[in-house]
C-alpha cells in the first residue's frame, strides 16, 4: 500500500468514527436513555426529534410572560413554570421530557429528591449549565465537581461558621444603614433595585474587605452578563456559535475580561499587603490557602481564586436580594404581619443597630423569612446528572440521564404542605423547618445534602438584619403601580420591580 493510500485510509477511518460517535451521541444514546425510562412506565411529552420540547416550553412561557396576577395570589406556577404544571397534570410528578436531544427526568417527590441530593457517593453531579452560566458564575464552588469541589469547600467553609458570620453582622448593618439614610426623604421607591445594590455592597465588604468599592464594577459586569445568559436560555444553536465573533459574544468576552481584570486588581492589591496578612475576609482566607506552603493539600491557583470570587459575588448577593424583595412584598400585603414583626423588633432591639444575638431572638421574623423562601424561593429549580447507572426509588436511571428538581413545584404542593400551600402562613414554621410540612426535607430553598448552600446562615443573618433595620425606621405599603408578575430570570424576581410607599416612623 502506498503512502497516500495509507493516509487516505487513516483519514477515512477517523472521519467515519467521528460520524459514528456523533450519531451515537446525538441519536442513539438519547433514544436508548428515553426508551429505558419509558419501559419502566415513565411518561411525558414526545417533542420533536431535534429540539425536543423546547418549542412547546418557549410558546408556553411566551404566552404566560405578560400575565399579571392578583396581588393576593401566590400561585404563580402557571406563569413561571407552565410546562411543568401541564405535564405533571398529564403524566404525574415523575415525567420525562427533552431539551434538544437530551432527555430529562423531572422528579417532584421529596423522597426521591432527597435520595438524589443526599447522595455522597458521587452518583450524581451538577447539570452541565453551559459556557454562559460559567462565565457569569465562574468555575467556582457552585459548578465544580469531585476533588476540586471538596478542596474549595474546605477552604471556603471556615468563612461561614456562625462565629465568623456574627462578626460580619456589624458590616451588614452598616451597609444597611447607609442605604436607609438615603431613603428618608423618599416617598415611593423601587425597593428591588435598592436591595440588589445593598446586598452587592454587603458581599463586597464581607468578601473583599477594604477593596469593596471595586465590587461595584463586578456588580455591573455580572448584571449585564446575567442578561446575556438569560437571553441564551432555551435557544437551540450550533455549539460552534458560542465561539464566533458575533456582537453578543464580543460583548460577553469584553465583560468577562473586565470582570477578570477587576478581580485580579483586588487580588494584586491584597498580595502587595501580604506582610500584614491577607485579611480575615473570604478573599483573605482563599489567598492564605493559595499561598501557604504548609497547606499544600488545599492549595488554590490564582485562576481558581478568581473563579471563586465570581461565584461568591453572584451567589452571595443575587439570591438574598430577591429573598428580601419578596419579604417586603409579603409584609406590604400582610400589614398584620408587618406590625407583628415591628413589635418583635422594637421589643428585642429597640431602635438600636441590631447585633447577631438580638437577631437570633427574632422568632416571628424567622418564620416570615422561611415562609417567603417557601412561597418565593429565589432558586426555582436545580439539576443533576446521573454519573452511573443508578437505582432511584423503583426506577433504574441510566448513566448520563439529566434529573430536574422543580423546587417551586415542591414548595407549592398541597400534598406536601397541606391545603393552604398557596397561602402565606408563617405559622407553619412555628415548630421549626423540619416540622412545617409532611416531609422533613420539603423546604429546599437552600437545597439539601453535601451540595447545599454554603452561604445559608450568612443569607439568613443578612436578610434578618436588613429587615430589622427597615422595620425600625419605616412602615410600608405597596404602590398602586406594582404589577404582580413573578418571573424566573435565573432567580425568581418581580418582573417589573417592586415599587413601595415608605412612611418614616416617629423617632
Ligand atoms: C436567600 C439566599 C440564598 C439562596 C436561596 C441560595 C440557594 C442556593 C441553592 C439552592 C444552592 C444549591 C444549588 C444546587 O444544588 O445546584 C446554593 C448553593 C450555593 N450557594 Fe447559595 N443561596 C443563597 C445565598 C447564598 C449566599 C449569601 C452565598 C455566599 C455568600 C451563597 C453561596 C453558595 C455557594 C458557593 C453554593 C455552592 C455550594 C456547593 O456546591 O458546595 N449562597 N445556594
Coordinates of C-alpha atoms and ligand atoms in Angstrom, one line a residue:
X1 CA 0.0 0.0 0.0
X2 CA 1.4 3.4 -0.9
X3 CA 1.9 6.3 1.5
X4 CA -1.0 8.3 0.1
X5 CA -3.4 5.3 0.4
X6 CA -2.3 4.8 4.0
X7 CA -3.0 8.5 4.8
X8 CA -6.3 8.4 2.9
X9 CA -7.3 5.2 4.7
X10 CA -6.5 6.6 8.1
X11 CA -8.4 9.8 7.4
X12 CA -11.4 7.8 6.2
X13 CA -11.4 5.7 9.3
X14 CA -11.0 8.8 11.6
X15 CA -13.8 10.5 9.7
X16 CA -16.2 7.5 9.9
X17 CA -15.5 7.0 13.6
X18 CA -16.2 10.7 14.1
X19 CA -19.5 10.4 12.2
X20 CA -20.3 7.3 14.2
X21 CA -19.7 8.8 17.6
X22 CA -21.7 11.9 16.5
X23 CA -24.6 9.7 15.6
X24 CA -24.3 7.7 18.8
X25 CA -24.3 10.8 21.0
X26 CA -26.9 12.7 19.0
X27 CA -29.3 9.9 18.1
X28 CA -28.7 6.5 19.7
X29 CA -27.7 7.4 23.3
X30 CA -30.6 9.8 23.9
X31 CA -33.0 7.4 22.2
X32 CA -32.0 4.4 24.4
X33 CA -32.0 6.5 27.6
X34 CA -35.5 7.7 27.0
X35 CA -36.6 4.2 25.9
X36 CA -35.3 2.8 29.2
X37 CA -37.3 5.2 31.2
X38 CA -40.5 4.7 29.1
X39 CA -40.2 0.9 29.5
X40 CA -40.3 1.5 33.3
X41 CA -43.6 3.3 32.9
X42 CA -42.3 6.9 32.9
X43 CA -44.4 9.0 30.5
X44 CA -44.0 12.5 29.2
X45 CA -44.4 14.8 26.1
X46 CA -42.7 13.4 23.0
X47 CA -41.3 16.6 21.5
X48 CA -39.7 16.9 18.1
X49 CA -36.5 14.9 17.0
X50 CA -34.1 17.9 17.1
X51 CA -35.5 20.4 19.5
X52 CA -37.4 18.1 21.9
X53 CA -39.8 20.1 23.9
X54 CA -38.0 23.4 23.6
X55 CA -40.6 24.9 21.2
X56 CA -43.5 23.9 23.5
X57 CA -41.7 25.3 26.5
X58 CA -40.9 28.6 24.7
X59 CA -44.5 29.0 23.5
X60 CA -46.0 28.4 26.9
X61 CA -43.5 30.7 28.6
X62 CA -44.1 33.4 26.0
X63 CA -47.9 33.1 26.5
X64 CA -47.7 33.5 30.2
X65 CA -44.9 36.1 30.3
X66 CA -47.1 39.2 30.4
X67 CA -49.7 37.6 32.7
X68 CA -50.5 39.9 35.6
X69 CA -51.6 38.1 38.8
X70 CA -53.9 39.1 41.6
X71 CA -51.8 40.7 44.2
X72 CA -53.1 38.3 46.9
X73 CA -52.3 35.2 44.9
X74 CA -49.0 33.3 45.4
X75 CA -50.0 30.6 42.9
X76 CA -47.6 31.7 40.1
X77 CA -46.6 28.3 38.8
X78 CA -48.8 28.7 35.7
X79 CA -46.8 31.9 34.9
X80 CA -43.3 30.8 35.8
X81 CA -43.2 27.0 35.0
X82 CA -46.4 26.5 32.9
X83 CA -44.9 23.5 31.2
X84 CA -44.2 21.6 34.4
X85 CA -47.7 22.3 35.7
X86 CA -49.2 21.0 32.4
X87 CA -47.0 17.8 32.3
X88 CA -47.5 17.0 36.0
X89 CA -51.2 17.1 35.5
X90 CA -50.9 14.8 32.4
X91 CA -48.2 12.4 33.5
X92 CA -47.8 12.7 37.3
X93 CA -45.0 14.0 39.5
X94 CA -42.2 12.0 37.7
X95 CA -42.1 12.5 34.0
X96 CA -39.8 12.6 31.1
X97 CA -39.3 15.4 28.6
X98 CA -36.3 16.6 26.5
X99 CA -34.4 19.8 25.7
X100 CA -32.9 19.4 22.3
X101 CA -31.8 15.8 22.0
X102 CA -31.2 15.5 25.8
X103 CA -33.9 13.6 27.8
X104 CA -34.6 15.0 31.2
X105 CA -36.3 13.3 34.1
X106 CA -38.3 15.6 36.3
X107 CA -38.9 14.4 39.9
X108 CA -41.1 16.2 42.4
X109 CA -41.5 13.5 45.2
X110 CA -39.4 14.8 48.2
X111 CA -38.3 11.3 49.0
X112 CA -36.7 10.8 45.5
X113 CA -35.3 14.3 45.6
X114 CA -33.7 13.6 49.0
X115 CA -32.1 10.4 47.5
X116 CA -30.6 12.4 44.7
X117 CA -29.4 15.4 46.7
X118 CA -28.1 13.5 49.7
X119 CA -26.1 11.0 47.7
X120 CA -22.5 11.2 49.0
X121 CA -21.0 8.5 46.7
X122 CA -20.7 10.6 43.6
X123 CA -23.7 9.0 41.8
X124 CA -24.9 12.5 40.7
X125 CA -23.1 15.6 39.6
X126 CA -24.3 19.1 38.7
X127 CA -26.1 19.5 35.4
X128 CA -23.9 21.0 32.6
X129 CA -25.0 24.6 32.7
X130 CA -23.1 25.8 29.6
X131 CA -20.4 28.3 28.9
X132 CA -22.6 31.4 29.5
X133 CA -23.5 30.4 33.1
X134 CA -19.9 29.5 33.7
X135 CA -18.9 33.0 32.5
X136 CA -21.3 34.6 34.9
X137 CA -20.7 32.3 38.0
X138 CA -17.1 31.3 37.4
X139 CA -16.0 27.7 37.7
X140 CA -16.2 28.0 41.4
X141 CA -17.9 26.1 44.2
X142 CA -21.4 26.1 42.6
X143 CA -20.2 24.4 39.4
X144 CA -17.0 22.4 40.3
X145 CA -17.1 18.6 41.0
X146 CA -15.1 15.9 42.7
X147 CA -11.8 16.6 44.3
X148 CA -11.7 20.2 43.2
X149 CA -15.1 20.9 44.8
X150 CA -14.1 19.2 48.0
X151 CA -10.8 21.2 48.2
X152 CA -12.6 24.5 47.6
X153 CA -15.4 23.7 50.0
X154 CA -12.7 23.0 52.7
X155 CA -11.2 26.4 52.1
X156 CA -14.4 28.4 52.0
X157 CA -16.4 26.7 54.8
X158 CA -14.5 28.3 57.7
X159 CA -15.6 31.7 56.4
X160 CA -19.2 30.7 57.0
X161 CA -19.1 29.4 60.5
X162 CA -21.6 31.1 62.9
X163 CA -18.8 32.8 64.8
X164 CA -17.5 34.4 61.6
X165 CA -21.0 35.4 60.5
X166 CA -21.6 37.0 63.9
X167 CA -18.5 39.2 63.3
X168 CA -19.9 40.2 59.9
X169 CA -23.3 41.3 61.2
X170 CA -22.0 44.8 62.1
X171 CA -20.7 45.3 58.5
X172 CA -24.1 44.1 57.2
X173 CA -25.9 46.6 59.5
X174 CA -23.5 49.5 58.5
X175 CA -24.2 48.9 54.8
X176 CA -28.0 48.8 55.5
X177 CA -27.8 52.0 57.5
X178 CA -26.1 53.9 54.6
X179 CA -28.9 52.7 52.2
X180 CA -31.7 53.6 54.7
X181 CA -30.2 57.0 55.3
X182 CA -30.7 57.8 51.6
X183 CA -34.4 56.7 51.8
X184 CA -35.5 59.2 54.5
X185 CA -36.8 61.9 52.2
X186 CA -38.2 59.5 49.6
X187 CA -41.9 58.5 49.5
X188 CA -42.1 55.9 46.7
X189 CA -39.1 53.7 45.9
X190 CA -38.4 50.7 43.7
X191 CA -37.1 48.7 46.6
X192 CA -36.0 45.7 44.5
X193 CA -33.1 47.6 42.8
X194 CA -32.1 49.2 46.1
X195 CA -31.9 45.8 47.8
X196 CA -29.9 44.4 45.0
X197 CA -27.4 47.2 45.4
X198 CA -27.4 46.8 49.1
X199 CA -26.7 43.0 49.0
X200 CA -23.9 43.6 46.5
X201 CA -22.5 46.2 48.8
X202 CA -22.6 43.8 51.7
X203 CA -20.9 41.0 49.8
X204 CA -18.3 43.5 48.6
X205 CA -17.5 44.5 52.1
X206 CA -17.6 41.0 53.6
X207 CA -15.8 39.1 50.8
X208 CA -13.3 41.8 49.6
X209 CA -12.9 43.9 52.8
X210 CA -11.2 47.2 52.1
X211 CA -11.4 46.7 48.3
X212 CA -15.2 46.9 48.5
X213 CA -15.5 49.8 46.1
X214 CA -14.2 47.6 43.2
X215 CA -17.2 45.4 44.0
X216 CA -19.4 48.0 42.1
X217 CA -17.6 47.2 38.8
X218 CA -18.0 43.4 39.5
X219 CA -21.7 44.1 40.1
X220 CA -22.3 46.0 36.9
X221 CA -20.4 43.4 34.7
X222 CA -22.2 40.5 36.3
X223 CA -25.6 42.2 35.9
X224 CA -25.1 42.6 32.2
X225 CA -23.7 39.1 31.8
X226 CA -26.8 37.8 33.6
X227 CA -29.0 39.4 30.9
X228 CA -26.8 37.7 28.2
X229 CA -27.1 34.3 29.9
X230 CA -30.9 34.8 30.2
X231 CA -31.2 35.5 26.5
X232 CA -29.3 32.4 25.7
X233 CA -31.6 30.0 27.6
X234 CA -33.8 27.8 25.5
X235 CA -32.1 28.9 22.3
X236 CA -31.0 25.9 20.3
X237 CA -27.9 26.9 18.5
X238 CA -25.0 25.1 17.0
X239 CA -22.3 24.8 19.7
X240 CA -19.8 26.5 17.4
X241 CA -21.9 29.7 17.5
X242 CA -20.6 30.4 21.1
X243 CA -17.1 30.8 19.6
X244 CA -17.9 33.1 16.7
X245 CA -17.3 36.8 17.0
X246 CA -21.0 37.8 17.0
X247 CA -21.9 41.2 18.6
X248 CA -23.3 39.4 21.7
X249 CA -20.2 37.1 22.0
X250 CA -17.9 40.1 21.7
X251 CA -19.8 41.9 24.4
X252 CA -19.7 38.8 26.6
X253 CA -15.9 38.4 26.1
X254 CA -15.4 42.1 26.9
X255 CA -17.4 41.7 30.2
X256 CA -15.6 38.6 31.1
X257 CA -12.3 40.3 30.6
X258 CA -13.4 43.3 32.7
X259 CA -14.6 41.0 35.4
X260 CA -11.3 39.2 35.5
X261 CA -9.2 42.3 35.4
X262 CA -11.2 43.9 38.3
X263 CA -10.9 40.8 40.4
X264 CA -7.2 40.5 39.5
X265 CA -6.7 44.1 40.6
X266 CA -8.3 43.3 44.0
X267 CA -6.1 40.3 44.5
X268 CA -2.9 42.1 43.5
X269 CA -3.7 44.8 46.0
X270 CA -4.0 42.2 48.6
X271 CA -0.8 40.5 47.6
X272 CA 1.0 43.8 48.0
X273 CA -0.1 43.9 51.6
X274 CA 1.0 40.4 52.5
X275 CA 3.3 41.4 55.3
X276 CA 0.3 42.4 57.4
X277 CA -1.6 39.2 56.4
X278 CA -4.1 38.6 53.7
X279 CA -7.1 39.6 55.9
X280 CA -9.9 37.8 57.6
X281 CA -12.5 38.1 54.9
X282 CA -13.3 35.4 52.3
X283 CA -10.7 36.6 49.9
X284 CA -8.1 36.6 52.7
X285 CA -8.9 33.0 53.5
X286 CA -8.7 31.9 49.9
X287 CA -5.4 33.7 49.4
X288 CA -4.0 32.2 52.6
X289 CA -4.9 28.7 51.2
X290 CA -3.3 29.6 47.9
X291 CA 0.0 30.9 49.2
X292 CA 0.6 28.8 52.3
X293 CA 3.2 26.2 51.7
X294 CA 2.1 24.2 54.8
X295 CA -1.4 23.7 53.4
X296 CA -0.5 22.1 50.2
X297 CA -3.4 19.8 50.1
X298 CA -5.8 22.7 49.8
X299 CA -3.7 24.9 47.6
X300 CA -5.7 27.0 45.2
X301 CA -4.4 28.6 42.0
X302 CA -4.9 32.3 41.1
X303 CA -7.4 31.3 38.4
X304 CA -9.4 29.3 40.9
X305 CA -9.5 32.2 43.3
X306 CA -10.8 34.5 40.6
X307 CA -13.5 32.0 39.7
X308 CA -14.4 31.6 43.3
X309 CA -14.7 35.4 43.7
X310 CA -17.1 35.5 40.7
X311 CA -19.1 32.7 42.3
X312 CA -19.4 34.3 45.7
X313 CA -20.1 37.7 44.4
X314 CA -23.0 36.5 42.3
X315 CA -24.4 33.7 44.5
X316 CA -23.9 35.9 47.5
X317 CA -26.0 38.9 46.5
X318 CA -28.5 37.9 43.8
X319 CA -30.5 35.4 45.8
X320 CA -30.5 37.3 49.1
X321 CA -31.7 40.5 47.4
X322 CA -34.7 38.6 46.0
X323 CA -35.5 37.0 49.3
X324 CA -35.5 40.5 50.8
X325 CA -37.6 41.9 48.0
X326 CA -40.3 39.2 48.3
X327 CA -40.3 39.5 52.1
X328 CA -41.0 43.3 51.6
X329 CA -43.8 42.4 49.2
X330 CA -45.4 39.9 51.6
X331 CA -45.1 42.3 54.5
X332 CA -46.6 45.1 52.4
X333 CA -49.6 42.9 51.5
X334 CA -49.9 41.4 55.0
X335 CA -49.9 44.5 57.3
X336 CA -50.8 42.4 60.4
X337 CA -47.5 40.5 60.0
X338 CA -45.6 43.7 59.3
X339 CA -47.0 45.1 62.6
X340 CA -46.2 41.9 64.5
X341 CA -42.6 41.9 63.2
X342 CA -42.1 45.5 64.1
X343 CA -43.3 44.9 67.6
X344 CA -41.0 42.0 68.0
X345 CA -38.1 44.0 66.6
X346 CA -38.8 47.0 68.8
X347 CA -39.1 44.8 71.9
X348 CA -35.8 42.8 71.2
X349 CA -33.7 45.5 69.7
X350 CA -35.4 48.9 70.4
X351 CA -34.1 51.4 67.8
X352 CA -30.5 50.3 68.3
X353 CA -28.5 48.8 65.5
X354 CA -29.1 45.1 66.0
X355 CA -26.3 42.6 66.8
X356 CA -26.3 38.9 65.9
X357 CA -27.5 37.9 69.4
X358 CA -30.6 40.1 69.1
X359 CA -31.2 39.0 65.6
X360 CA -31.2 35.4 66.7
X361 CA -34.1 36.1 69.1
X362 CA -36.5 37.2 66.4
X363 CA -38.8 34.2 66.2
X364 CA -41.7 35.7 64.1
X365 CA -39.2 37.2 61.7
X366 CA -37.5 33.8 61.2
X367 CA -40.9 32.2 60.4
X368 CA -41.7 35.0 57.9
X369 CA -38.4 34.6 56.2
X370 CA -38.9 30.8 55.8
X371 CA -42.4 31.3 54.5
X372 CA -41.1 33.7 52.0
X373 CA -38.4 31.3 51.0
X374 CA -41.0 28.6 50.5
X375 CA -43.5 30.7 48.5
X376 CA -41.0 32.7 46.5
X377 CA -37.8 30.5 46.5
X378 CA -35.2 32.6 44.7
X379 CA -33.9 29.4 43.0
X380 CA -36.9 27.7 41.3
X381 CA -35.1 24.5 40.1
X382 CA -31.9 22.7 40.3
X383 CA -30.5 19.8 38.2
X384 CA -28.2 16.9 38.4
X385 CA -26.8 14.3 36.0
X386 CA -26.5 10.6 36.9
X387 CA -22.8 9.6 36.6
X388 CA -23.5 5.9 36.6
X389 CA -26.4 3.5 36.2
X390 CA -28.3 4.1 39.5
X391 CA -31.4 3.0 41.3
X392 CA -33.8 5.8 42.3
X393 CA -36.9 4.6 44.1
X394 CA -38.3 1.9 41.9
X395 CA -36.6 3.3 38.8
X396 CA -33.3 2.4 37.2
X397 CA -31.7 5.6 36.0
X398 CA -29.3 5.2 33.1
X399 CA -25.9 6.9 33.3
X400 CA -25.9 10.4 31.8
X401 CA -29.6 11.0 32.5
X402 CA -30.4 14.6 33.5
X403 CA -32.6 15.0 36.5
X404 CA -34.6 18.2 37.2
X405 CA -35.8 19.1 40.7
X406 CA -38.5 21.7 40.4
X407 CA -38.2 23.4 43.8
X408 CA -41.1 25.9 43.1
X409 CA -43.4 23.0 42.3
X410 CA -42.5 21.1 45.5
X411 CA -42.8 24.3 47.6
X412 CA -46.4 24.8 46.3
X413 CA -47.6 21.2 46.6
X414 CA -50.7 20.7 48.6
X415 CA -49.8 17.1 49.1
X416 CA -46.6 18.2 50.8
X417 CA -47.6 21.4 52.6
X418 CA -51.4 20.9 53.1
X419 CA -54.4 22.6 51.6
X420 CA -53.1 26.1 52.4
X421 CA -49.9 25.5 50.4
X422 CA -50.6 28.6 48.2
X423 CA -51.3 30.8 51.1
X424 CA -48.9 33.0 53.2
X425 CA -48.9 31.3 56.6
X426 CA -45.7 31.8 58.5
X427 CA -47.1 29.9 61.5
X428 CA -46.5 26.6 59.7
X429 CA -42.8 27.1 60.7
X430 CA -43.7 27.6 64.4
X431 CA -42.1 24.3 65.3
X432 CA -39.1 24.5 63.0
X433 CA -38.4 23.9 59.4
X434 CA -38.4 20.1 59.5
X435 CA -41.9 20.0 61.1
X436 CA -43.5 22.5 58.7
X437 CA -44.5 20.0 56.1
X438 CA -45.4 16.3 55.8
X439 CA -41.9 15.6 54.6
X440 CA -39.0 16.8 56.8
X441 CA -36.9 17.9 53.8
X442 CA -39.7 19.6 51.9
X443 CA -38.0 23.0 52.3
X444 CA -35.4 23.1 49.5
X445 CA -34.7 26.8 49.1
X446 CA -31.1 26.2 50.0
X447 CA -31.0 22.7 48.7
X448 CA -30.1 19.8 51.0
X449 CA -27.2 17.3 51.2
X450 CA -23.4 17.9 50.6
X451 CA -24.0 20.5 47.9
X452 CA -26.5 22.6 50.0
X453 CA -25.9 26.3 50.0
X454 CA -22.7 27.1 51.9
X455 CA -24.0 30.7 52.4
X456 CA -27.3 29.8 54.0
X457 CA -26.5 31.2 57.6
X458 CA -24.9 34.2 56.0
X459 CA -28.0 34.9 53.9
X460 CA -30.4 34.4 56.8
X461 CA -28.4 36.7 59.1
X462 CA -28.1 39.3 56.3
X463 CA -31.8 39.2 55.4
X464 CA -33.0 39.5 59.1
X465 CA -30.5 42.3 59.9
X466 CA -31.7 44.4 56.9
X467 CA -35.4 43.7 57.6
X468 CA -35.0 44.5 61.3
X469 CA -33.5 47.9 60.4
X470 CA -36.2 48.7 57.8
X471 CA -38.9 47.8 60.3
X472 CA -37.3 50.0 62.9
X473 CA -37.5 53.1 60.7
X474 CA -40.4 52.7 58.3
X475 CA -43.8 51.4 57.7
X476 CA -44.6 50.5 54.1
X477 CA -47.4 49.6 51.7
X478 CA -47.3 48.5 48.1
X479 CA -47.6 51.1 45.4
X480 CA -50.6 51.1 43.1
X481 CA -48.1 50.9 40.2
X482 CA -47.0 47.4 41.3
X483 CA -47.8 44.6 38.9
X484 CA -47.7 41.2 40.4
X485 CA -45.6 39.3 37.9
X486 CA -43.1 36.8 39.4
X487 CA -40.6 35.8 36.7
X488 CA -37.7 33.3 36.7
X489 CA -34.7 35.3 35.5
X490 CA -32.2 32.8 36.7
X491 CA -33.6 33.8 40.1
X492 CA -37.2 34.4 40.9
X493 CA -38.0 38.1 40.9
X494 CA -40.8 40.6 40.3
X495 CA -40.7 41.1 36.5
X496 CA -41.4 44.9 36.8
X497 CA -39.7 45.6 40.1
X498 CA -41.4 46.3 43.5
X499 CA -42.4 49.9 44.0
X500 CA -43.4 50.6 47.6
X501 CA -44.6 53.6 49.6
X502 CA -42.5 54.3 52.6
X503 CA -43.6 56.2 55.7
X504 CA -40.9 57.1 58.3
X505 CA -41.8 56.1 61.8
X506 CA -41.6 58.7 64.6
X507 CA -38.2 58.7 66.3
Ligands
LIG1 C1 -31.6 33.5 50.1 C2 -30.3 33.3 49.7 C3 -29.8 32.1 49.0 C4 -30.5 31.1 48.4 C5 -32.0 30.9 48.3 C6 -29.5 30.1 47.9 C7 -29.7 29.0 47.3 C8 -28.8 28.0 46.9 C9 -29.1 26.7 46.4 C10 -30.5 26.2 46.1 C11 -27.9 26.1 46.2 C12 -27.7 24.7 45.7 C13 -27.6 24.7 44.2 C14 -27.6 23.2 43.6 O1 -27.7 22.3 44.4 O2 -27.5 23.1 42.4 C15 -26.9 27.0 46.6 C16 -25.5 26.7 46.6 C17 -24.5 27.6 46.8 N1 -24.7 28.9 47.4 FE1 -26.4 29.7 47.9 N2 -28.2 30.7 48.2 C18 -28.4 31.8 48.9 C19 -27.4 32.7 49.4 C20 -26.1 32.4 49.3 C21 -25.0 33.3 49.8 C22 -25.3 34.6 50.6 C23 -23.8 32.8 49.4 C24 -22.4 33.3 49.6 C25 -22.1 34.3 50.3 C26 -24.1 31.6 48.6 C27 -23.2 30.8 48.0 C28 -23.5 29.5 47.5 C29 -22.5 28.6 47.0 C30 -21.0 28.9 47.0 C31 -23.1 27.4 46.6 C32 -22.5 26.1 46.1 C33 -22.2 25.2 47.2 C34 -21.6 23.9 46.8 O3 -21.9 23.3 45.8 O4 -20.8 23.4 47.6 N3 -25.5 31.4 48.6 N4 -27.4 28.2 47.1

